[in-house]
PDB file of C-alpha atoms in Angstrom:
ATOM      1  CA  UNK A  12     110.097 118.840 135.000  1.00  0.00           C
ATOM      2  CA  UNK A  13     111.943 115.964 135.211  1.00  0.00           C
ATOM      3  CA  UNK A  14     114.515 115.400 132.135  1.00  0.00           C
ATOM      4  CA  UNK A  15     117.734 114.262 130.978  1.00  0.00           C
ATOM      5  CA  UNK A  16     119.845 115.225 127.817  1.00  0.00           C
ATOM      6  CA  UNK A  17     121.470 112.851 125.841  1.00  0.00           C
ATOM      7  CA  UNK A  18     122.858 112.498 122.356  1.00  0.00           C
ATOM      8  CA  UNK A  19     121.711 109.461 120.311  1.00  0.00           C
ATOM      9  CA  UNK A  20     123.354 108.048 116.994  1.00  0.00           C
ATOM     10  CA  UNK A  21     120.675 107.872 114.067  1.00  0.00           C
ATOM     11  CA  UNK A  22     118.590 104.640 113.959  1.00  0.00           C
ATOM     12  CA  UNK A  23     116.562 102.921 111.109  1.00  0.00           C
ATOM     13  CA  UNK A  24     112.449 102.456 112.342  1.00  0.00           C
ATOM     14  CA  UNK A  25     110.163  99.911 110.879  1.00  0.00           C
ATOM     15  CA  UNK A  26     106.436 100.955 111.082  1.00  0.00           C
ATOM     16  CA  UNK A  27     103.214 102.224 109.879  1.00  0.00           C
ATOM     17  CA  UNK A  28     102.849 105.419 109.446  1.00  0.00           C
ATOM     18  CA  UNK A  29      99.694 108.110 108.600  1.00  0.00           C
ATOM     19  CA  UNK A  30      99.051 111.592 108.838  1.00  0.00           C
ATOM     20  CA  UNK A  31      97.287 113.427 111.318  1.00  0.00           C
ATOM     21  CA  UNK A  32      95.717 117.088 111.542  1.00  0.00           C
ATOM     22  CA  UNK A  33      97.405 118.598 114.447  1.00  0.00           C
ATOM     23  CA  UNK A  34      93.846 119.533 115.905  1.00  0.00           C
ATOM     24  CA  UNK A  35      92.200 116.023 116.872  1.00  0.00           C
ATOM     25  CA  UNK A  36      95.475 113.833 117.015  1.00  0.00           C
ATOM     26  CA  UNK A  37      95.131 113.377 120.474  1.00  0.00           C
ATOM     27  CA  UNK A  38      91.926 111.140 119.943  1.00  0.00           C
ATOM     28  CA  UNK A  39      93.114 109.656 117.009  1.00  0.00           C
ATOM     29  CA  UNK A  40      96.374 108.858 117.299  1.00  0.00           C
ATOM     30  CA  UNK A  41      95.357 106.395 120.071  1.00  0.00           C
ATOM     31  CA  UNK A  42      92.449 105.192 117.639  1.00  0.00           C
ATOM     32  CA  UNK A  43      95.449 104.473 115.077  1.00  0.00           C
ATOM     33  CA  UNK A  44      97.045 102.114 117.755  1.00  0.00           C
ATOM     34  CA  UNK A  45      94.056 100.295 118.750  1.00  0.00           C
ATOM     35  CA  UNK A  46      93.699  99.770 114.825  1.00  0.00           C
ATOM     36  CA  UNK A  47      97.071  98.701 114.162  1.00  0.00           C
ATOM     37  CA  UNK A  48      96.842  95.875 116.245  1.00  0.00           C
ATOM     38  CA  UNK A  49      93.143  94.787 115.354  1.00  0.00           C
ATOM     39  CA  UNK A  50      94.161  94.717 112.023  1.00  0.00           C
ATOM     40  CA  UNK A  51      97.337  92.104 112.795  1.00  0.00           C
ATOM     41  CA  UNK A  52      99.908  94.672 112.588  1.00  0.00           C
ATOM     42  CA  UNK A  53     101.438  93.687 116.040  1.00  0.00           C
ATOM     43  CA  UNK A  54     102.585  90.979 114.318  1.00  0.00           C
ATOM     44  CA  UNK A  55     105.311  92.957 112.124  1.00  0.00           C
ATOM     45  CA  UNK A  56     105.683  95.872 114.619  1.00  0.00           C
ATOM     46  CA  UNK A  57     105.622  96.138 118.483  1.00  0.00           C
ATOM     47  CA  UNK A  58     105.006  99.529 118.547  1.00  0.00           C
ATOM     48  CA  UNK A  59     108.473 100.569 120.759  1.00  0.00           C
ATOM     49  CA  UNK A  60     108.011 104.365 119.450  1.00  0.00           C
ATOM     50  CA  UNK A  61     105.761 106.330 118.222  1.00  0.00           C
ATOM     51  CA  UNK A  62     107.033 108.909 116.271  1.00  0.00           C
ATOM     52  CA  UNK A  63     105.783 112.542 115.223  1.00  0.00           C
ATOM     53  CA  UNK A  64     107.426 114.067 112.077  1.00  0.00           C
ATOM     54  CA  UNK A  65     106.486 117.574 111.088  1.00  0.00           C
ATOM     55  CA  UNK A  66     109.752 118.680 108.825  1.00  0.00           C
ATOM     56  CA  UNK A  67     108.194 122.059 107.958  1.00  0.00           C
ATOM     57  CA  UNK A  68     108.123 122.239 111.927  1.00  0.00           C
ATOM     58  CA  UNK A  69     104.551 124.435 111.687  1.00  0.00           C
ATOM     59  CA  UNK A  70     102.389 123.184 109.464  1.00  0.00           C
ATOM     60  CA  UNK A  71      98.934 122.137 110.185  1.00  0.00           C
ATOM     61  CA  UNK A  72      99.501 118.154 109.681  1.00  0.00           C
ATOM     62  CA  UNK A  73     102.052 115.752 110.546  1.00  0.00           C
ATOM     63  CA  UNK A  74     103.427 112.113 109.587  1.00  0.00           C
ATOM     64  CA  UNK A  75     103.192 109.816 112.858  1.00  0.00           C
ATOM     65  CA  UNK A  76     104.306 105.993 113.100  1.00  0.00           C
ATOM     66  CA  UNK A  77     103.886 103.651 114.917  1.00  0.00           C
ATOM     67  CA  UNK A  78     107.539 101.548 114.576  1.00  0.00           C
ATOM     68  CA  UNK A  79     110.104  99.417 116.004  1.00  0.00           C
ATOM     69  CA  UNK A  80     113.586  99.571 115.486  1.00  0.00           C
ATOM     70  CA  UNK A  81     114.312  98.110 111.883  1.00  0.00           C
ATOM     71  CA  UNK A  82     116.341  94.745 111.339  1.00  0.00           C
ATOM     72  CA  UNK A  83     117.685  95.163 108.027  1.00  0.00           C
ATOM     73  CA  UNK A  84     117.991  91.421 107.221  1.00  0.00           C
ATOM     74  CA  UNK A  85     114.224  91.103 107.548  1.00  0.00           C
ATOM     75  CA  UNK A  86     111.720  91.771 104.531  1.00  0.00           C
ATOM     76  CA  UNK A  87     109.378  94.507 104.717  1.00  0.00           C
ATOM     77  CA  UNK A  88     105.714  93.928 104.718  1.00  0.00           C
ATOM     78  CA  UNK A  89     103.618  95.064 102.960  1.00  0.00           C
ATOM     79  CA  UNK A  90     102.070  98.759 103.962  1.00  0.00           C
ATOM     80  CA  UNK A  91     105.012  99.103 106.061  1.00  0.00           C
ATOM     81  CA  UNK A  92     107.454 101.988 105.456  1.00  0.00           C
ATOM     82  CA  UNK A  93     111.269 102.653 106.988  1.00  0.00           C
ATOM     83  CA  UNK A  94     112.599 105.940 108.051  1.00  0.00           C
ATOM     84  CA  UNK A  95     115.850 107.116 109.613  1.00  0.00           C
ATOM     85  CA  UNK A  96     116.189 109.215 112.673  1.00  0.00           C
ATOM     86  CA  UNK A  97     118.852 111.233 112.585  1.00  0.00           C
ATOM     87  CA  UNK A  98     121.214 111.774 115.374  1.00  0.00           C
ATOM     88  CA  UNK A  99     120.131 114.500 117.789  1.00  0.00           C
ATOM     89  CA  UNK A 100     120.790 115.919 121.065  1.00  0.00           C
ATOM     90  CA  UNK A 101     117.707 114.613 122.895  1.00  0.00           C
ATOM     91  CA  UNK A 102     116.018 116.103 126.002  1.00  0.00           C
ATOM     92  CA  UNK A 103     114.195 112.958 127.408  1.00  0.00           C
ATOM     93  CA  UNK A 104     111.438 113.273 129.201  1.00  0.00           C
ATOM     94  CA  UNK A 105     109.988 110.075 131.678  1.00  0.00           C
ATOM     95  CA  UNK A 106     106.103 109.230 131.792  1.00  0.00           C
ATOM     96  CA  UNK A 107     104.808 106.876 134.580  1.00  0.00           C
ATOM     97  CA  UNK A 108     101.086 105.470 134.617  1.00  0.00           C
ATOM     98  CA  UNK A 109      98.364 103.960 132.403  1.00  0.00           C
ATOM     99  CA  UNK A 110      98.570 105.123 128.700  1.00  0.00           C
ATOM    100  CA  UNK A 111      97.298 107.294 126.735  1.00  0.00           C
ATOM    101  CA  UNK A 112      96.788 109.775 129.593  1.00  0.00           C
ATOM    102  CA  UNK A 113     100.272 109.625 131.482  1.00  0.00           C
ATOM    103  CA  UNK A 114     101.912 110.487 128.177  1.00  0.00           C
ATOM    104  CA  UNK A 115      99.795 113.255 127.488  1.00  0.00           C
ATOM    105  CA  UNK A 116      99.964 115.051 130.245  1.00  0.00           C
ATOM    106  CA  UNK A 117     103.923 114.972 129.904  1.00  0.00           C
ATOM    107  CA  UNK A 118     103.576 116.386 126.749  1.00  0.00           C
ATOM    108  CA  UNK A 119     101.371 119.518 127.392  1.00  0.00           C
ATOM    109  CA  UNK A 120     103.301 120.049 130.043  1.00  0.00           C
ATOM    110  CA  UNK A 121     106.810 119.659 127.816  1.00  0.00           C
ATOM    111  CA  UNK A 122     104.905 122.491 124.694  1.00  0.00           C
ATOM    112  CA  UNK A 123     103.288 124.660 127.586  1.00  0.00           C
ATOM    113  CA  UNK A 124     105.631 125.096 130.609  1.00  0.00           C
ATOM    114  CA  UNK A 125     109.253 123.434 129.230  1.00  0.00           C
ATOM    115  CA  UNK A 126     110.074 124.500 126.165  1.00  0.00           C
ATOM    116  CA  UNK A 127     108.849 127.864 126.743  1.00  0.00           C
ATOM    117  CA  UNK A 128     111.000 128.543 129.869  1.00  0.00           C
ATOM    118  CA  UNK A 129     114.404 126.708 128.103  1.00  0.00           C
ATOM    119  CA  UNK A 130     117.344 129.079 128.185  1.00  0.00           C
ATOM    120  CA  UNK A 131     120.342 127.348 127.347  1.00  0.00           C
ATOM    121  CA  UNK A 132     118.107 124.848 124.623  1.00  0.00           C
ATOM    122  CA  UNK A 133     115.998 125.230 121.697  1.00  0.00           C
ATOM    123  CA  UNK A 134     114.118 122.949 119.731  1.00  0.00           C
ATOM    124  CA  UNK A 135     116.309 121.153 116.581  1.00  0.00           C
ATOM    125  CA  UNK A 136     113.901 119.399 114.403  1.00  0.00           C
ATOM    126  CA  UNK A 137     110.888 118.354 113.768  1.00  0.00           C
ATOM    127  CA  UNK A 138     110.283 115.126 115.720  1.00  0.00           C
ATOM    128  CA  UNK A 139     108.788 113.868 118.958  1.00  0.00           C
ATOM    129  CA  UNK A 140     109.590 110.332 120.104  1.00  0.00           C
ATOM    130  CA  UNK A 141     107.563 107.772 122.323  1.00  0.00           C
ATOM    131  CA  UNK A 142     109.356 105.429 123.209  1.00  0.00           C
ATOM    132  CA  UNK A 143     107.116 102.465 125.209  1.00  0.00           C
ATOM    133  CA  UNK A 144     108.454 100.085 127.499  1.00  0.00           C
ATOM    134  CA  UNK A 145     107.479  96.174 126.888  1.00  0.00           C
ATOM    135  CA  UNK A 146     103.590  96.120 128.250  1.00  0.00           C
ATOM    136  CA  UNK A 147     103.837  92.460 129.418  1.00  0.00           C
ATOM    137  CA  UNK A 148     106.274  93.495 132.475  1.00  0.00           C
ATOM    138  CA  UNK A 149     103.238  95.349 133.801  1.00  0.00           C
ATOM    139  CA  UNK A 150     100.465  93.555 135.640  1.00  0.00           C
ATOM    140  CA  UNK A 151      97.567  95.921 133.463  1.00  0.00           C
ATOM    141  CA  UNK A 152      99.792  96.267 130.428  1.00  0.00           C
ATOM    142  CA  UNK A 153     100.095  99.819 129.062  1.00  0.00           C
ATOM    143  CA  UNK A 154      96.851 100.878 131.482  1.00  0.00           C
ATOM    144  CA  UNK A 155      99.088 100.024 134.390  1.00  0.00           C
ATOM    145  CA  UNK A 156      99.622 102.804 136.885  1.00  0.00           C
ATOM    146  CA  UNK A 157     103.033 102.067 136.987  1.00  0.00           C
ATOM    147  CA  UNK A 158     103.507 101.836 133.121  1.00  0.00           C
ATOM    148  CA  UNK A 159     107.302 103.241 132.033  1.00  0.00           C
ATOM    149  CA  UNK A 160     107.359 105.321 128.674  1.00  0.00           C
ATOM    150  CA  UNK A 161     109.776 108.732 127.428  1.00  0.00           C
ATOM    151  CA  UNK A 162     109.050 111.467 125.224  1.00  0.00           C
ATOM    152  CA  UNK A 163     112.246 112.648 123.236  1.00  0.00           C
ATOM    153  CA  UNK A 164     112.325 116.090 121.922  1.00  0.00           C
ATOM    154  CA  UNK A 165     115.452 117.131 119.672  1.00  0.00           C
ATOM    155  CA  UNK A 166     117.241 119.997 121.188  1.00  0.00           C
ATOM    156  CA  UNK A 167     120.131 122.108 120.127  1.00  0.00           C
ATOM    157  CA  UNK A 168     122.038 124.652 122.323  1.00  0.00           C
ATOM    158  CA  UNK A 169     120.407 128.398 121.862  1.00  0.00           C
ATOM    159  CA  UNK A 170     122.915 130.401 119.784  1.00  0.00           C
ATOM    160  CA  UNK A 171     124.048 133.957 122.214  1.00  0.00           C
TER     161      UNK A 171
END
């Protein structure tokens, strides 16, 4: 798979956040996008990242938002929350083509095949980034087949 590692200082996200069963997400996480901006939300956030947050790393539900990076001059709306991300040692992961699909399909492959085979890495924490690229450079927006996005998954190096 195709992957870089890279270590990123903690940032501050603005966004809108929910929880999610793990079984089922993948339907309606993309349902809680298509919401967020039919309800106005666009307005406040973008959407640059989605982000997965599972602390407990294995429990059965997990905190996902749908954020931008977080201007602290700026008032926060209302319904909107802030979170840090702390600095990590990411392994990033590109995804090319139309959304939700391309992004997907980089993930089961990151859970089933990646992670799995890692020898020199483990996974750190509890968080999965998407990071999205800005739609309107794409002729079909995020369902263009050329569409840029990343998945970051913290890693650490594997103890011997």
């Amino acid at each position: 798979m195709d992957y870089r590692i890279t270590k990123k200082d903690s940032f501050t996200v603005l966004g809108v956040s929910e929880k999610f069963s793990y079984d089922g997400a993948k339907k309606k996480i993309p349902e809680f996008w298509k919401n967020h901006f039919a309800s106005g939300g666009g307005k406040h956030v973008c959407g640059t990242f989605g982000i997965n947050i599972d602390e407990n790393m294995g429990g059965t539900e997990f905190e996902y938002l749908i954020a931008d990076i977080y201007n602290p001059i700026a008032e926060i709306p209302e319904g909107f929350v802030t979170k840090v991300i702390p600095s990590f040692t990411w392994a990033v992961f590109p995804c090319k083509g139309a959304m939700p699909e391309a992004l997907q399909n980089v993930n089961e492959k990151i859970f089933s095949e990646w992670l799995p085979a890692l020898r020199e890495y483990e996974f750190a924490a509890g968080y999965c980034i998407e990071m999205y690229d800005d739609p309107s450079k794409y002729p079909d927006g995020t369902g263009d087949e050329n569409y840029y996005s990343e998945i970051w998954i913290p890693v650490k190096k594997k103890v011997k």
